[in-house]
Short mmCIF file of N, CA and C in Angstrom, two decimals:
data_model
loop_
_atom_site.label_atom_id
_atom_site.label_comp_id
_atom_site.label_asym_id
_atom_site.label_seq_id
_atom_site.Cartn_x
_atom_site.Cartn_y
_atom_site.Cartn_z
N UNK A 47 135.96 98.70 112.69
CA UNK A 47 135.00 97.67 112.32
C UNK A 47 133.71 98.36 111.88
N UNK A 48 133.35 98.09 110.25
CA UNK A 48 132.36 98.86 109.88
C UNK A 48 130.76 98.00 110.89
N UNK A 49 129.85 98.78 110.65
CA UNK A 49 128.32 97.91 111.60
C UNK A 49 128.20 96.70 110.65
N UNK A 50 127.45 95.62 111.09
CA UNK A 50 126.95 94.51 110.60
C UNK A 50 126.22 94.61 109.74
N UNK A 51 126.85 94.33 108.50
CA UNK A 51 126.04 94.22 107.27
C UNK A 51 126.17 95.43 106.42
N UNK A 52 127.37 96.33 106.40
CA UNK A 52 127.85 97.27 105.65
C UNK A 52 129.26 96.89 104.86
N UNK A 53 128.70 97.01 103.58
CA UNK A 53 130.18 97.10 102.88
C UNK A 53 131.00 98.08 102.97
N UNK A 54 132.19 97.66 103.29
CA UNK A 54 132.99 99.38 103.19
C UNK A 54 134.34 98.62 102.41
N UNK A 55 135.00 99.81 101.08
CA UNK A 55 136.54 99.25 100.83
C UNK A 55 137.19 98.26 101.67
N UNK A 56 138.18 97.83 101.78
CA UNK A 56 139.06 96.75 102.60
C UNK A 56 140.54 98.18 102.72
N UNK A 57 141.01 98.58 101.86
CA UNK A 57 141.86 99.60 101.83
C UNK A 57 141.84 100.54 100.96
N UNK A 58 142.33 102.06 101.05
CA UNK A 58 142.10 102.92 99.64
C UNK A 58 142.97 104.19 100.47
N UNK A 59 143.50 104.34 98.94
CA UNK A 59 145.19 105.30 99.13
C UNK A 59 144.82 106.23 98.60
N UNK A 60 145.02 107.55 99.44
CA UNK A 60 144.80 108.62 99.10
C UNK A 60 146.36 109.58 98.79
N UNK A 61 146.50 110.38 97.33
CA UNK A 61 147.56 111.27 97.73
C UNK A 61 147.57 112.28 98.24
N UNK A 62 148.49 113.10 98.64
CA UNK A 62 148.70 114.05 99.53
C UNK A 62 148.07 115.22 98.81
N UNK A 63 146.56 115.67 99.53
CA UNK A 63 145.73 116.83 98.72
C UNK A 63 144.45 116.22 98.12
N UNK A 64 144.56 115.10 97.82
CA UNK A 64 143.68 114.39 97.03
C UNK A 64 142.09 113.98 98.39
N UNK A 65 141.15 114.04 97.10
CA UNK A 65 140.25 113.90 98.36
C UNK A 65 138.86 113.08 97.64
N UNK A 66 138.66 112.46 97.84
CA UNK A 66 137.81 111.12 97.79
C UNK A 66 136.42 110.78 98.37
N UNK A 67 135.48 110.45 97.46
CA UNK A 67 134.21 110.43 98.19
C UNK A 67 134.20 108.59 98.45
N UNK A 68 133.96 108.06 99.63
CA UNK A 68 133.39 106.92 99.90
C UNK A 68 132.23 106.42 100.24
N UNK A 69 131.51 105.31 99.38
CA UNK A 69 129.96 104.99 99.57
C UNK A 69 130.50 103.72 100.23
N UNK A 70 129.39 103.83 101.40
CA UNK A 70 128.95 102.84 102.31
C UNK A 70 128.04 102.07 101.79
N UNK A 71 127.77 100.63 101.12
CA UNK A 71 126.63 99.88 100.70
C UNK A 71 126.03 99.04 102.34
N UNK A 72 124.79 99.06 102.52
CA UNK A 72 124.40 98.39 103.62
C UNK A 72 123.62 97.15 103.03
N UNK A 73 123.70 95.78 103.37
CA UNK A 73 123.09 94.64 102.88
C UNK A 73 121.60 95.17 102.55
N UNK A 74 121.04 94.45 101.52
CA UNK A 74 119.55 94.94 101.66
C UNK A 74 119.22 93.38 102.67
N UNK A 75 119.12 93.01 103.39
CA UNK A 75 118.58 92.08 104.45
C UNK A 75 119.23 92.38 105.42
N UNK A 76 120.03 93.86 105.47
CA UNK A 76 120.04 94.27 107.31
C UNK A 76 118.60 94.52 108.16
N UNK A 77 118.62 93.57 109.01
CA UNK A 77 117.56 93.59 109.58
C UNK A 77 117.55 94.82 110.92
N UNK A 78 118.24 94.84 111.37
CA UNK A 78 118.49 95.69 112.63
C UNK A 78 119.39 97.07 112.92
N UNK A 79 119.27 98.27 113.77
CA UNK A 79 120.21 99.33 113.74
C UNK A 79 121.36 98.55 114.24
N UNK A 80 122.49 99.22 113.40
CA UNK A 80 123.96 98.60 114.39
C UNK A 80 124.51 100.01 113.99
N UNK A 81 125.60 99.75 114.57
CA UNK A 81 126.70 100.86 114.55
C UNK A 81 128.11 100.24 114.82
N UNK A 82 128.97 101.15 113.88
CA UNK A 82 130.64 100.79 113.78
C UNK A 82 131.69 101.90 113.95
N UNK A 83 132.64 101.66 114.03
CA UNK A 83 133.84 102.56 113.46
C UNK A 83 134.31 102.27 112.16
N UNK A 84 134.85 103.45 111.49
CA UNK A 84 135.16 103.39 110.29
C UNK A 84 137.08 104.07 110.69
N UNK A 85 137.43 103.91 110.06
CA UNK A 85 139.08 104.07 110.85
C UNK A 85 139.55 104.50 109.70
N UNK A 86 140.38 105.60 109.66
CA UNK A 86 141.24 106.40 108.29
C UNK A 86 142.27 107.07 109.48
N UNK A 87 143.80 106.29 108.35
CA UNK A 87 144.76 106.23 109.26
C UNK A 87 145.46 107.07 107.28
N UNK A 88 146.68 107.68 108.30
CA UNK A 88 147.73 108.20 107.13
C UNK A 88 148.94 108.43 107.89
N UNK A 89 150.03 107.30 107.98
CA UNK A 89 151.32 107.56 108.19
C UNK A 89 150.86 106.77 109.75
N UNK A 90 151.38 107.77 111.02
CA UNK A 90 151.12 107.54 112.27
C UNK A 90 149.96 108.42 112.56
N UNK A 91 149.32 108.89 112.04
CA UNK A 91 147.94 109.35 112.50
C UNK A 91 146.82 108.74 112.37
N UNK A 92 145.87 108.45 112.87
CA UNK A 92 144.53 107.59 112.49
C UNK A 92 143.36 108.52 113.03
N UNK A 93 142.27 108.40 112.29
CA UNK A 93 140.44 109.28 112.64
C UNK A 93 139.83 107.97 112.91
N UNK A 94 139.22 107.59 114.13
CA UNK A 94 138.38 107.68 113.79
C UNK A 94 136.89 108.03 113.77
N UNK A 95 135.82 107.07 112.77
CA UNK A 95 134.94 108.10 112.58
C UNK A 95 133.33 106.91 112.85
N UNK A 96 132.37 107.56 113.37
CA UNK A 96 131.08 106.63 114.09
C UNK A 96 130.11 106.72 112.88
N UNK A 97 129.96 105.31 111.92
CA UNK A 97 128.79 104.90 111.24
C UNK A 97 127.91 104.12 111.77
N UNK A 98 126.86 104.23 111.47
CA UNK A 98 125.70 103.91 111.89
C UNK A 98 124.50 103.67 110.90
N UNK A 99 123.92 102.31 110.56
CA UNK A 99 122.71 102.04 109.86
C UNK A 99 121.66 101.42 110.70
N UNK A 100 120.21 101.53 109.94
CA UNK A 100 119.12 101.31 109.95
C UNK A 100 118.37 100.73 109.30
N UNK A 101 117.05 100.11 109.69
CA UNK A 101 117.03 99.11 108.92
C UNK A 101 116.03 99.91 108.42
N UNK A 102 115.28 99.39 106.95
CA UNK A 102 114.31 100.32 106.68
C UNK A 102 112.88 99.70 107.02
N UNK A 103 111.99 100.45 107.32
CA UNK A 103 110.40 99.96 107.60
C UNK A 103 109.68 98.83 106.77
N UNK A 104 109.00 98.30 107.64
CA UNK A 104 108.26 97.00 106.93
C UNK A 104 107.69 97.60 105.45
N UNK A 105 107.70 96.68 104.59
CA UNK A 105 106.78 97.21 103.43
C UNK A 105 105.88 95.89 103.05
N UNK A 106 104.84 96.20 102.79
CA UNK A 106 103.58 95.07 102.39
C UNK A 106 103.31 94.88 101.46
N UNK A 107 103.53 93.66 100.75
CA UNK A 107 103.00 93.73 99.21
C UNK A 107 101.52 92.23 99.11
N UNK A 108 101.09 92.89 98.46
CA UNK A 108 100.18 91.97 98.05
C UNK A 108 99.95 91.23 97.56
N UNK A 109 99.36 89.81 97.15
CA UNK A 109 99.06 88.74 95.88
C UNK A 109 97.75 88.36 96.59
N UNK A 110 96.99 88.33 95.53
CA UNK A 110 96.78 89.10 94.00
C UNK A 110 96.60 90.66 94.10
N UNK A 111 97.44 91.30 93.73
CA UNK A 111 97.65 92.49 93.75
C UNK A 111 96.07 93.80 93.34
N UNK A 112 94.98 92.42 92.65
CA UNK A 112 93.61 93.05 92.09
C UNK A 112 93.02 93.20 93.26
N UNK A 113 93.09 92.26 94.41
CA UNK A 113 91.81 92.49 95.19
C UNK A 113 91.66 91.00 95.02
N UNK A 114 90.34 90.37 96.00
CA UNK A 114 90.21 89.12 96.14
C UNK A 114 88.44 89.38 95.46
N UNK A 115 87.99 88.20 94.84
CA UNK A 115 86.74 88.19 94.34
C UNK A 115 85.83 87.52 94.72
N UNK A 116 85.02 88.03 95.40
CA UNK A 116 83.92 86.86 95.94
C UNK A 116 82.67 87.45 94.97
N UNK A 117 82.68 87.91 93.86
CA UNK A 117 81.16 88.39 93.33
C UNK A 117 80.37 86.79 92.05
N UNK A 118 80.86 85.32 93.10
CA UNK A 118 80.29 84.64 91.96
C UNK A 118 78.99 84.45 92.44
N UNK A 119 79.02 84.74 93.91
CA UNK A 119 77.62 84.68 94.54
C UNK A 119 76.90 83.55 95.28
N UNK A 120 77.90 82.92 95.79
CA UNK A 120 77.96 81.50 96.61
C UNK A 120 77.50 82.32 97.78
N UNK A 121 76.64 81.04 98.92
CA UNK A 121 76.35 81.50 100.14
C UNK A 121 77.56 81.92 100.76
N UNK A 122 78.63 80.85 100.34
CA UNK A 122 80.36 81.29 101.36
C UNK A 122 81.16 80.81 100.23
N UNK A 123 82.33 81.78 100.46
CA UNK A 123 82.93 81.52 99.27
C UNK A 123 84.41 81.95 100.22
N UNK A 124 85.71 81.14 99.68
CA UNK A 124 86.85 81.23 100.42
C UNK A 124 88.35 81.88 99.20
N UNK A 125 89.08 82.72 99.36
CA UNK A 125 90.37 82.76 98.88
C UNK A 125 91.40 82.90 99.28
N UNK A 126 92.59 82.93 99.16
CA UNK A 126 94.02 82.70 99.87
C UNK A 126 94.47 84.03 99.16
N UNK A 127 95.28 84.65 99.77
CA UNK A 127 95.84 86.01 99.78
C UNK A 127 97.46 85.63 100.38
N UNK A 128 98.21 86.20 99.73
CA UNK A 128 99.64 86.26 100.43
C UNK A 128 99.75 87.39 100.64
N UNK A 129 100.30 88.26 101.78
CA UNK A 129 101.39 89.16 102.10
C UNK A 129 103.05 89.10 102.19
N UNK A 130 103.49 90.10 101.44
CA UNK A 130 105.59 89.70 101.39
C UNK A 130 105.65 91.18 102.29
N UNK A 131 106.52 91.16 102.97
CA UNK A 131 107.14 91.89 103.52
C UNK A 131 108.62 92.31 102.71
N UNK A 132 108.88 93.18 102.00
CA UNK A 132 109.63 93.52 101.12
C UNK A 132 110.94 94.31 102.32
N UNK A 133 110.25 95.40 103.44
CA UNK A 133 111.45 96.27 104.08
C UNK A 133 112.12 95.39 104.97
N UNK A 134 113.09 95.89 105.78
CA UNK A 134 114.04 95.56 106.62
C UNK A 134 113.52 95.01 108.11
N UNK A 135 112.56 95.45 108.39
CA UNK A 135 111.98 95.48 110.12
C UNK A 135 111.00 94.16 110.01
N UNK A 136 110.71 93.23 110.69
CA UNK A 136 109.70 92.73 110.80
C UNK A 136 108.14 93.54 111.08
N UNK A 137 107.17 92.83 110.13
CA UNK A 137 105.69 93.31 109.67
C UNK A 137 105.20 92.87 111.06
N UNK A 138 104.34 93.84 112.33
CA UNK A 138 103.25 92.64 113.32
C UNK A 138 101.99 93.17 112.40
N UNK A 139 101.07 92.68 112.14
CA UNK A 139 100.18 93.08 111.24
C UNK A 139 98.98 93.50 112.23
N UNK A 140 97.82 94.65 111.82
CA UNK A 140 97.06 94.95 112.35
C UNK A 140 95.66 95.25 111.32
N UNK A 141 94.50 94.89 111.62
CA UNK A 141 93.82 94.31 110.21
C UNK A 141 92.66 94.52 110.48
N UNK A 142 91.64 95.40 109.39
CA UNK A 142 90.83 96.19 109.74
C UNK A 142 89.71 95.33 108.67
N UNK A 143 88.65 94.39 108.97
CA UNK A 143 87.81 93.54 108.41
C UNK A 143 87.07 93.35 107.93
N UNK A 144 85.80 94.41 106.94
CA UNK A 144 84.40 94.51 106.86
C UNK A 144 83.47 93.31 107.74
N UNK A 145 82.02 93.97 107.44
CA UNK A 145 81.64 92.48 108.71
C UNK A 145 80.99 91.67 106.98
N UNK A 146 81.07 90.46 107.61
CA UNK A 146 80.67 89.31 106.68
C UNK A 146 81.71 88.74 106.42
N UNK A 147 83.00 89.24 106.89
CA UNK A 147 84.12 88.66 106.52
C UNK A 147 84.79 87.56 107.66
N UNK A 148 85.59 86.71 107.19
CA UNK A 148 86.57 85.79 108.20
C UNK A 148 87.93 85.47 107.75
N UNK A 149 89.29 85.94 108.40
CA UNK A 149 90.34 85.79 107.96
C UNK A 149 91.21 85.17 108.76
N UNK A 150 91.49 84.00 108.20
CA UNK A 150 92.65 82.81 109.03
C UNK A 150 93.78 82.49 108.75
N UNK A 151 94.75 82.77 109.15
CA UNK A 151 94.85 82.59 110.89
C UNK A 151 95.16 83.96 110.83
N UNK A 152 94.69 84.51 112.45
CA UNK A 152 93.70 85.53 112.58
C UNK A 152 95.68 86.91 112.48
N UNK A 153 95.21 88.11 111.59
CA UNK A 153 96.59 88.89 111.55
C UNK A 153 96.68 89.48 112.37
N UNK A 154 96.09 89.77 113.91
CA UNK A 154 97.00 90.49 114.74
C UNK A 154 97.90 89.26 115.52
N UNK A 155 98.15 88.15 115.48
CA UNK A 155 98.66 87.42 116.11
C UNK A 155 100.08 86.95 115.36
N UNK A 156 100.16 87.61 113.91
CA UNK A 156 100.79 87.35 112.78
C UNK A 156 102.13 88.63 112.71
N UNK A 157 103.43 87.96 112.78
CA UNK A 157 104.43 88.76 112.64
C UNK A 157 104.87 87.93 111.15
N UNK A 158 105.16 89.15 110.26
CA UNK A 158 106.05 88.50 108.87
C UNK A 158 107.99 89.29 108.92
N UNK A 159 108.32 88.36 108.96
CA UNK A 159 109.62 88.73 108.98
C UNK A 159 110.63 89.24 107.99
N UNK A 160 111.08 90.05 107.58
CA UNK A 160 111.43 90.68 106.53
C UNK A 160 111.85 89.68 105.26
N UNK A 161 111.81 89.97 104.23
CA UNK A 161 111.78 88.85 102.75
C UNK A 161 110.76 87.53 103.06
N UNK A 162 109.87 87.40 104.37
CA UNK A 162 109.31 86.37 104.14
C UNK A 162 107.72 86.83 103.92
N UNK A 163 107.05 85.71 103.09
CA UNK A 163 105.48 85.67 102.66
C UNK A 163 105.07 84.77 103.57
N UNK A 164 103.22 85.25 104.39
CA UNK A 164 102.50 84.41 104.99
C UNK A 164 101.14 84.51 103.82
N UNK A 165 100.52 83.79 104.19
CA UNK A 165 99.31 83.18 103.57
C UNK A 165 98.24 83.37 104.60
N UNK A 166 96.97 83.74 104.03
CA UNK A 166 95.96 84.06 104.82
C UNK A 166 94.80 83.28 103.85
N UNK A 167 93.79 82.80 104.35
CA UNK A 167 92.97 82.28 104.38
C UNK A 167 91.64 83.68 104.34
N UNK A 168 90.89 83.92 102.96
CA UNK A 168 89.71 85.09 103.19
C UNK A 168 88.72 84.44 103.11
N UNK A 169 87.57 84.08 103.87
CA UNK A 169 86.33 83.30 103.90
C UNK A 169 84.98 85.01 103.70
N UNK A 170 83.88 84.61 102.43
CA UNK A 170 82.96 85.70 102.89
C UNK A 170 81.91 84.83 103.42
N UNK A 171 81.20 85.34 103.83
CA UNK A 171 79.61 84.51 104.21
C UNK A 171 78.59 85.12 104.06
N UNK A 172 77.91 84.87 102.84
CA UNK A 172 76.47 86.07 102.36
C UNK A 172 75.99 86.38 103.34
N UNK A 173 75.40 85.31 104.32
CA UNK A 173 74.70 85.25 105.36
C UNK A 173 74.70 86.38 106.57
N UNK A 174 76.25 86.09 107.01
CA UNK A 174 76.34 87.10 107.50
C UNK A 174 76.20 88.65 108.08
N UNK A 175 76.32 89.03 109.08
CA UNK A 175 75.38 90.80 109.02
C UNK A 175 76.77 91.55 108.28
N UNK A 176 76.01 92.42 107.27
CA UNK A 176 76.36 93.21 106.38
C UNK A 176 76.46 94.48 107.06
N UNK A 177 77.41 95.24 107.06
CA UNK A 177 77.31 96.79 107.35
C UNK A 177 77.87 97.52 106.36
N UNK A 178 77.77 99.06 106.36
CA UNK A 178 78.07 99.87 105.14
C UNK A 178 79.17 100.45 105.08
N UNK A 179 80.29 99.50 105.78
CA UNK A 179 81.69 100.41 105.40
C UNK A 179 81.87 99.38 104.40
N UNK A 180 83.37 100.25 103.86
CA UNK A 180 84.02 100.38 102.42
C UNK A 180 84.15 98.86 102.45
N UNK A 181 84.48 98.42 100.84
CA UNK A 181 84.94 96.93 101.23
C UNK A 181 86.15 96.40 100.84
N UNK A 182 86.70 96.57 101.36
CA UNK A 182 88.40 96.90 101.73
C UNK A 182 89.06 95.92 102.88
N UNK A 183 90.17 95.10 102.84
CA UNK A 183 90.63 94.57 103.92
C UNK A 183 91.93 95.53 103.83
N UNK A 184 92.36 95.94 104.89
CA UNK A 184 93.32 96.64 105.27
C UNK A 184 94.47 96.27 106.08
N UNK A 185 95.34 96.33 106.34
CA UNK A 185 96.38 95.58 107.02
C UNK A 185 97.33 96.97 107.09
N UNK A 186 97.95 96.81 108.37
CA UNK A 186 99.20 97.86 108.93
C UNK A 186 99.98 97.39 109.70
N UNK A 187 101.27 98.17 110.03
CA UNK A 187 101.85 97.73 111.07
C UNK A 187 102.29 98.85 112.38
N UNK A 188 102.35 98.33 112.84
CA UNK A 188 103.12 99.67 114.11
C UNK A 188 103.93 100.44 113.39
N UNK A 189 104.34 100.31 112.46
CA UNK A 189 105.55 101.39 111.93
C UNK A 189 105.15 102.13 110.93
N UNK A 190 103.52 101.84 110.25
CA UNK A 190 103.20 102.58 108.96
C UNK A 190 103.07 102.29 107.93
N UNK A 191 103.50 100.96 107.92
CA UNK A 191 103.50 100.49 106.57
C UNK A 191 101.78 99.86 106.23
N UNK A 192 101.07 100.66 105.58
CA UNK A 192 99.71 100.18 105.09
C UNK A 192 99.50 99.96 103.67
N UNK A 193 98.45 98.50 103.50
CA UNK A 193 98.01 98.30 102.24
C UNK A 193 96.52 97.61 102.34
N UNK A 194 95.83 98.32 101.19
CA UNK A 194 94.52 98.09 100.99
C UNK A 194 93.75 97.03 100.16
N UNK A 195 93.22 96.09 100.38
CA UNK A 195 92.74 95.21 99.37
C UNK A 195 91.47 95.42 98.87
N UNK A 196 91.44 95.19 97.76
CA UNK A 196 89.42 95.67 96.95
C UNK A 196 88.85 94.29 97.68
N UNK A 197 87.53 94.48 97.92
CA UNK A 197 87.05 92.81 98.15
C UNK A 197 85.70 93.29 97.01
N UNK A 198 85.32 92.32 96.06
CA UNK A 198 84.33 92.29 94.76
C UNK A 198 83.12 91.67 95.60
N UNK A 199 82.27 91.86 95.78
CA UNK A 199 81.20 90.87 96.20
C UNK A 199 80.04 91.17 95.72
N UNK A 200 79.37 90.06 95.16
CA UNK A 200 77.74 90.52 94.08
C UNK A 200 76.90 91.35 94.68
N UNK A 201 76.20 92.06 94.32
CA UNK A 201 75.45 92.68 94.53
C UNK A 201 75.41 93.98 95.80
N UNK A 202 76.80 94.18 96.06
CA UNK A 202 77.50 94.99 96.90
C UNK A 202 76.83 96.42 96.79
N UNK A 203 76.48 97.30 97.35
CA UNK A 203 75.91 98.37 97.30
C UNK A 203 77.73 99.26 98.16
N UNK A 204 78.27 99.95 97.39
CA UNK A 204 78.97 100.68 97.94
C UNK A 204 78.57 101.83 99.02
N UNK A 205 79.43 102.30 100.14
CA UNK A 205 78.77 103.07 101.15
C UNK A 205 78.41 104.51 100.73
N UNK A 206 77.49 105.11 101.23
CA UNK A 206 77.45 106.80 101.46
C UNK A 206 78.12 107.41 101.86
#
C-alpha cells in the first residue's frame, strides 16, 4: 500500500534483465508525512520496499502583490490584503507591524490552511506615534516561510 496521496503504477512487467526506473507522483494537496509499502513481487518472490512523503512548507503569496497604499493622505485610511498559502503544511502566521499601523483580525491568532486565502483588514492612522523602522508589514511562519509587504504612506521619511 503506497502512503496517502501517492500515485504509484497499479502493475508493471518487467523482463528477465530488464530494469526500469519508477516515478512516484505525490498529490500536490498532500497535506501531511505518511508512509507506505511499495511491494515488487516476480514469480514466488516479493521485496518489499518503505516509501515515504512529505508535505512541503507553507508558502505565502500576496494580493496586491505591489504593496498596500496609504500615500493619499487621509487622517486614517483602510485596505484589504489577502494572503494564499500555496505549500502543503498549514501557514500559523507571525506578523511584524510598523507603529501607526492596525491589522484585523489580528495574524498571530490566524492559521491559513494549505490552498486556502484569508483576508486581512490594513487600517493606517496619521495620528498615530510614528517610529523609524522600515515600512514593511511582514508575515512568517514557524516553518520559514516569509513575505514582505511595501506600505506607501505620504510624506514617509524612510529610516537611517
Amino acid at each position: 500500500v503506497p502512503p496517502t496521496g501517492v500515485l504509484v503504477p497499479e502493475t508493471l512487467k518487467l523482463a528477465p534483465g530488464e530494469t526500469r526506473e519508477v516515478t512516484l507522483k505525490a498529490s500536490p494537496t498532500q497535506v501531511v508525512a505518511s508512509a507506505g509499502t511499495l511491494t515488487i513481487s516476480a514469480g514466488d518472490l516479493k521485496k518489499d520496499v518503505q516509501v515515504s512523503v512529505e508535505a512541503l512548507p507553507a508558502e505565502l503569496v500576496v494580493t496586491p502583490a505591489s504593496g498596500l497604499d496609504f500615500s493619499a493622505g487621509a487622517e486614517t485610511s483602510s485596505t484589504t490584503l489577502e494572503l494564499q498559502n500555496r505549500g502543503g503544511q498549514a501557514a500559523r502566521l507571525e506578523c511584524k507591524l510598523p507603529s501607526g499601523f492596525v491589522i484585523v483580525p489580528q495574524p498571530a491568532m490566524t492559521v491559513i490552511p494549505p490552498g486556502e486565502t484569508r483576508k486581512f483588514e490594513v487600517t493606517f492612522e496619521a495620528s498615530g506615534p510614528r517610529g523609524r523602522e522600515a515600512l514593511t508589514l511582514q508575515f512568517s511562519t514557524p516553518g520559514g516561510a516569509t513575505v514582505s509587504v511595501p506600505l506607501r504612506v505620504a510624506g514617509a521619511v524612510p529610516p537611517v
